[in-house]
Short mmCIF file of C-alpha atoms and ligand atoms in Angstrom, two decimals:
data_model
loop_
_atom_site.label_atom_id
_atom_site.label_comp_id
_atom_site.label_asym_id
_atom_site.label_seq_id
_atom_site.Cartn_x
_atom_site.Cartn_y
_atom_site.Cartn_z
CA UNK A 8 54.21 -11.37 23.83
CA UNK A 9 52.01 -9.81 21.25
CA UNK A 10 50.02 -12.59 19.48
CA UNK A 11 49.65 -12.57 15.74
CA UNK A 12 45.93 -11.92 14.82
CA UNK A 13 44.46 -13.02 11.37
CA UNK A 14 42.69 -10.05 9.84
CA UNK A 15 39.02 -10.82 9.00
CA UNK A 16 38.70 -11.51 5.33
CA UNK A 17 36.41 -8.46 4.99
CA UNK A 18 39.16 -6.05 6.05
CA UNK A 19 41.61 -7.60 3.65
CA UNK A 20 39.11 -7.35 0.75
CA UNK A 21 38.34 -3.78 1.62
CA UNK A 22 42.03 -2.91 1.67
CA UNK A 23 42.55 -4.49 -1.85
CA UNK A 24 39.20 -3.21 -3.27
CA UNK A 25 38.00 -0.22 -1.43
CA UNK A 26 34.17 0.29 -1.46
CA UNK A 27 32.66 3.67 -1.39
CA UNK A 28 29.09 4.99 -0.28
CA UNK A 29 26.84 5.52 -3.35
CA UNK A 30 25.93 8.89 -2.04
CA UNK A 31 28.92 10.72 -0.24
CA UNK A 32 31.72 8.61 -1.65
CA UNK A 33 33.14 7.97 1.89
CA UNK A 34 34.99 4.70 2.33
CA UNK A 35 32.67 1.88 3.43
CA UNK A 36 33.96 -0.11 6.44
CA UNK A 37 33.24 -3.62 7.75
CA UNK A 38 29.56 -4.35 7.67
CA UNK A 39 28.57 -1.27 5.65
CA UNK A 40 27.11 -1.97 2.23
CA UNK A 41 25.94 0.45 -0.52
CA UNK A 42 25.66 3.56 1.86
CA UNK A 43 27.67 4.54 4.73
CA UNK A 44 25.99 4.42 8.19
CA UNK A 45 25.46 8.24 8.16
CA UNK A 46 23.66 8.12 4.76
CA UNK A 47 21.51 5.09 5.65
CA UNK A 48 20.43 6.93 8.91
CA UNK A 49 19.64 10.03 6.99
CA UNK A 50 17.46 8.37 4.15
CA UNK A 51 14.16 10.21 3.83
CA UNK A 52 11.82 7.46 5.00
CA UNK A 53 8.04 8.39 4.55
CA UNK A 54 6.80 6.25 7.50
CA UNK A 55 3.46 6.24 5.67
CA UNK A 56 2.72 2.50 5.54
CA UNK A 57 0.26 2.70 8.54
CA UNK A 58 -1.24 6.05 7.63
CA UNK A 59 -4.75 5.91 6.06
CA UNK A 60 -5.10 8.50 3.28
CA UNK A 61 -1.32 8.94 3.02
CA UNK A 62 0.62 10.77 0.29
CA UNK A 63 0.86 7.53 -1.83
CA UNK A 64 -2.73 6.66 -1.55
CA UNK A 65 -3.79 10.15 -2.57
CA UNK A 66 -2.67 9.37 -6.17
CA UNK A 67 -5.15 6.54 -6.35
CA UNK A 68 -8.38 8.10 -4.98
CA UNK A 69 -10.10 7.49 -8.25
CA UNK A 70 -9.71 3.71 -7.81
CA UNK A 71 -12.19 2.35 -5.21
CA UNK A 72 -10.39 -1.08 -5.56
CA UNK A 73 -7.24 0.26 -3.88
CA UNK A 74 -7.23 -1.06 -0.27
CA UNK A 75 -3.95 0.48 0.86
CA UNK A 76 -0.65 1.99 -0.51
CA UNK A 77 2.63 3.03 0.85
CA UNK A 78 6.06 4.08 -0.26
CA UNK A 79 9.26 3.45 1.74
CA UNK A 80 11.18 6.56 0.81
CA UNK A 81 10.68 10.08 -0.52
CA UNK A 82 12.44 10.45 -3.84
CA UNK A 83 14.38 13.71 -3.72
CA UNK A 84 17.14 14.97 -6.06
CA UNK A 85 20.53 15.25 -4.14
CA UNK A 86 19.51 12.74 -1.53
CA UNK A 87 20.71 9.17 -1.11
CA UNK A 88 17.22 7.85 -2.02
CA UNK A 89 17.90 9.09 -5.61
CA UNK A 90 21.24 7.31 -5.68
CA UNK A 91 19.75 4.08 -4.28
CA UNK A 92 17.03 4.13 -7.04
CA UNK A 93 19.40 4.86 -9.77
CA UNK A 94 21.76 1.99 -8.75
CA UNK A 95 18.75 -0.31 -8.66
CA UNK A 96 17.30 0.80 -11.82
CA UNK A 97 20.29 1.57 -14.20
CA UNK A 98 23.41 0.03 -12.61
CA UNK A 99 22.21 -3.53 -11.78
CA UNK A 100 22.37 -3.32 -8.00
CA UNK A 101 20.11 -6.53 -7.66
CA UNK A 102 21.18 -7.43 -4.12
CA UNK A 103 20.31 -3.85 -3.04
CA UNK A 104 16.89 -4.12 -4.69
CA UNK A 105 16.24 -7.41 -2.68
CA UNK A 106 17.44 -5.78 0.57
CA UNK A 107 15.17 -2.69 -0.15
CA UNK A 108 12.24 -5.09 -0.95
CA UNK A 109 12.79 -6.88 2.46
CA UNK A 110 12.81 -3.38 4.22
CA UNK A 111 9.41 -2.61 2.30
CA UNK A 112 8.10 -6.05 3.50
CA UNK A 113 8.93 -5.20 7.08
CA UNK A 114 6.98 -1.90 6.89
CA UNK A 115 4.07 -3.74 5.35
CA UNK A 116 3.93 -6.25 8.20
CA UNK A 117 4.38 -3.54 10.89
CA UNK A 118 1.52 -1.52 9.54
CA UNK A 119 -1.01 -4.41 9.66
CA UNK A 120 -2.79 -2.89 6.73
CA UNK A 121 -1.54 -5.39 4.06
CA UNK A 122 -2.20 -8.65 5.91
CA UNK A 123 -4.79 -9.94 3.49
CA UNK A 124 -2.53 -9.46 0.45
CA UNK A 125 -2.07 -12.95 -1.07
CA UNK A 126 -0.13 -12.24 -4.41
CA UNK A 127 2.61 -9.89 -5.38
CA UNK A 128 2.69 -8.47 -8.86
CA UNK A 129 5.50 -6.19 -10.08
CA UNK A 130 4.80 -3.40 -12.51
CA UNK A 131 6.14 -5.00 -15.77
CA UNK A 132 8.61 -3.58 -18.24
CA UNK A 133 8.04 -4.03 -21.89
CA UNK A 134 9.80 -7.27 -22.92
CA UNK A 135 12.16 -5.32 -25.23
CA UNK A 136 13.21 -3.03 -22.32
CA UNK A 137 13.55 -5.96 -19.97
CA UNK A 138 15.90 -7.76 -22.37
CA UNK A 139 17.84 -4.65 -22.75
CA UNK A 140 18.24 -4.23 -18.95
CA UNK A 141 18.39 -7.89 -18.28
CA UNK A 142 16.03 -7.59 -15.15
CA UNK A 143 12.96 -5.81 -13.88
CA UNK A 144 13.83 -3.82 -10.84
CA UNK A 145 10.21 -3.96 -9.60
CA UNK A 146 10.28 -7.72 -9.70
CA UNK A 147 13.53 -7.69 -7.58
CA UNK A 148 11.84 -5.52 -5.01
CA UNK A 149 8.85 -7.94 -5.09
CA UNK A 150 11.25 -10.87 -4.44
CA UNK A 151 12.47 -9.12 -1.39
CA UNK A 152 9.03 -8.39 -0.14
CA UNK A 153 8.07 -12.00 -0.73
CA UNK A 154 10.79 -13.26 1.56
CA UNK A 155 9.28 -11.33 4.42
CA UNK A 156 5.41 -11.62 3.53
CA UNK A 157 5.88 -15.31 2.46
CA UNK A 158 3.52 -14.71 -0.47
CA UNK A 159 3.99 -15.89 -4.01
CA UNK A 160 5.09 -13.46 -6.88
CA UNK A 161 3.27 -13.48 -10.26
CA UNK A 162 5.20 -12.46 -13.30
CA UNK A 163 4.14 -12.78 -16.86
CA UNK A 164 0.41 -12.40 -16.36
CA UNK A 165 0.20 -8.60 -15.95
CA UNK A 166 2.02 -7.53 -19.07
CA UNK A 167 3.01 -4.31 -20.73
CA UNK A 168 2.02 -4.45 -24.40
CA UNK A 169 3.14 -1.05 -25.50
CA UNK A 170 6.80 0.13 -25.13
CA UNK A 171 6.09 3.57 -23.87
CA UNK A 172 8.40 6.51 -24.22
CA UNK A 173 10.52 7.58 -21.20
CA UNK A 174 8.30 9.80 -18.89
CA UNK A 175 11.09 11.67 -17.29
CA UNK A 176 10.28 14.98 -18.77
CA UNK A 177 6.48 14.63 -19.24
CA UNK A 178 3.78 16.59 -17.59
CA UNK A 179 1.23 14.57 -15.50
CA UNK A 180 -1.28 14.71 -18.31
CA UNK A 181 1.31 13.52 -20.90
CA UNK A 182 2.29 10.65 -18.58
CA UNK A 183 -1.33 9.64 -18.34
CA UNK A 184 -1.73 9.59 -21.98
CA UNK A 185 1.58 7.86 -22.54
CA UNK A 186 0.69 4.70 -20.47
CA UNK A 187 -3.20 4.65 -21.26
CA UNK A 188 -3.88 1.02 -22.39
CA UNK A 189 -0.20 -0.06 -21.99
CA UNK A 190 -1.00 -3.00 -19.74
CA UNK A 191 -3.03 -6.16 -20.12
CA UNK A 192 -3.84 -9.27 -17.98
CA UNK A 193 -3.38 -12.45 -20.08
CA UNK A 194 -5.16 -14.90 -17.91
CA UNK A 195 -7.78 -13.00 -15.77
CA UNK A 196 -8.74 -16.17 -13.92
CA UNK A 197 -5.41 -16.31 -12.22
CA UNK A 198 -6.05 -12.96 -10.58
CA UNK A 199 -9.72 -13.18 -9.67
CA UNK A 200 -10.56 -13.46 -6.07
CA UNK A 201 -6.96 -12.28 -5.13
CA UNK A 202 -5.84 -9.29 -3.15
CA UNK A 203 -2.96 -8.15 -5.27
CA UNK A 204 0.01 -6.19 -4.00
CA UNK A 205 1.23 -4.06 -7.04
CA UNK A 206 4.89 -3.22 -6.71
CA UNK A 207 6.62 -0.27 -8.41
CA UNK A 208 10.07 1.29 -8.06
CA UNK A 209 9.21 4.88 -7.96
CA UNK A 210 5.74 6.63 -8.02
CA UNK A 211 5.77 10.13 -9.53
CA UNK A 212 2.29 11.14 -10.74
CA UNK A 213 1.12 7.62 -10.24
CA UNK A 214 0.02 7.27 -13.91
CA UNK A 215 1.94 4.01 -14.53
CA UNK A 216 0.72 2.28 -11.45
CA UNK A 217 -2.86 3.63 -12.13
CA UNK A 218 -2.76 2.22 -15.66
CA UNK A 219 -1.70 -1.28 -14.12
CA UNK A 220 -4.72 -0.89 -11.64
CA UNK A 221 -7.04 -0.23 -14.66
CA UNK A 222 -5.76 -3.48 -16.31
CA UNK A 223 -6.20 -5.52 -13.13
CA UNK A 224 -9.80 -4.01 -12.55
CA UNK A 225 -10.70 -4.86 -16.18
CA UNK A 226 -9.57 -8.54 -15.41
CA UNK A 227 -12.07 -8.57 -12.54
CA UNK A 228 -9.67 -7.87 -9.62
CA UNK A 229 -11.47 -5.96 -6.83
CA UNK A 230 -8.77 -5.67 -4.14
CA UNK A 231 -5.46 -4.01 -5.00
CA UNK A 232 -2.78 -2.63 -2.69
CA UNK A 233 0.27 -0.77 -3.80
CA UNK A 234 3.89 -0.60 -2.52
CA UNK A 235 6.67 1.45 -3.99
CA UNK A 236 10.31 1.92 -3.06
CA UNK A 237 10.08 5.68 -3.61
CA UNK A 238 7.51 8.45 -3.90
CA UNK A 239 8.46 11.48 -5.82
CA UNK A 240 6.69 14.56 -4.24
CA UNK A 241 4.99 16.66 -6.94
ZN1 ZN B 9 27.49 8.21 2.77
#
């Protein structure tokens, strides 16, 4: 006799509220989250965390204080990495940001180049923009990284004092000018003697992250490493 089998809750919920892949819109099944398995497998990973002089680091050659830098993904239009980033940045996908932060954390550990980092600092939003969005996506990435690295996260000490214009359509030179002097460290003594991991969502020309480095260096920081979820190839 055929025995009645209780459907797992997930299957029932999926039936009532179908979920779709952010990128290809295919129906998500079982343990799939955000992206379907095919799209996860085809994400454009940079695999650059262990590579000295990698593409991310090349943006910060002018800063001697930068120890190491990495990005988890290449940011490319029409790829799943763009959709991931947009969901994190604009559509409140907080759990996804934590998940991606943990993936960054694992790469940092595997590479062995970030072992002396002892404090995680997200690139801050201007308070007005953070209130509007209700969260800072880079801070969520930081929280994910912190789960893996077991290091504290500092918020509110590196601050953005100028609410800069959107940089989407700016040239590299305009971006640099736009963020110049936009960041400040409120209590330098909290950062001195620390190896800081600066965390950003996407590095395009590197101007925003570099302006943060300038503020940290002005506050007496001598060791900075950088991690970003994505790197836009110029
Ligand atoms: Zn998909």
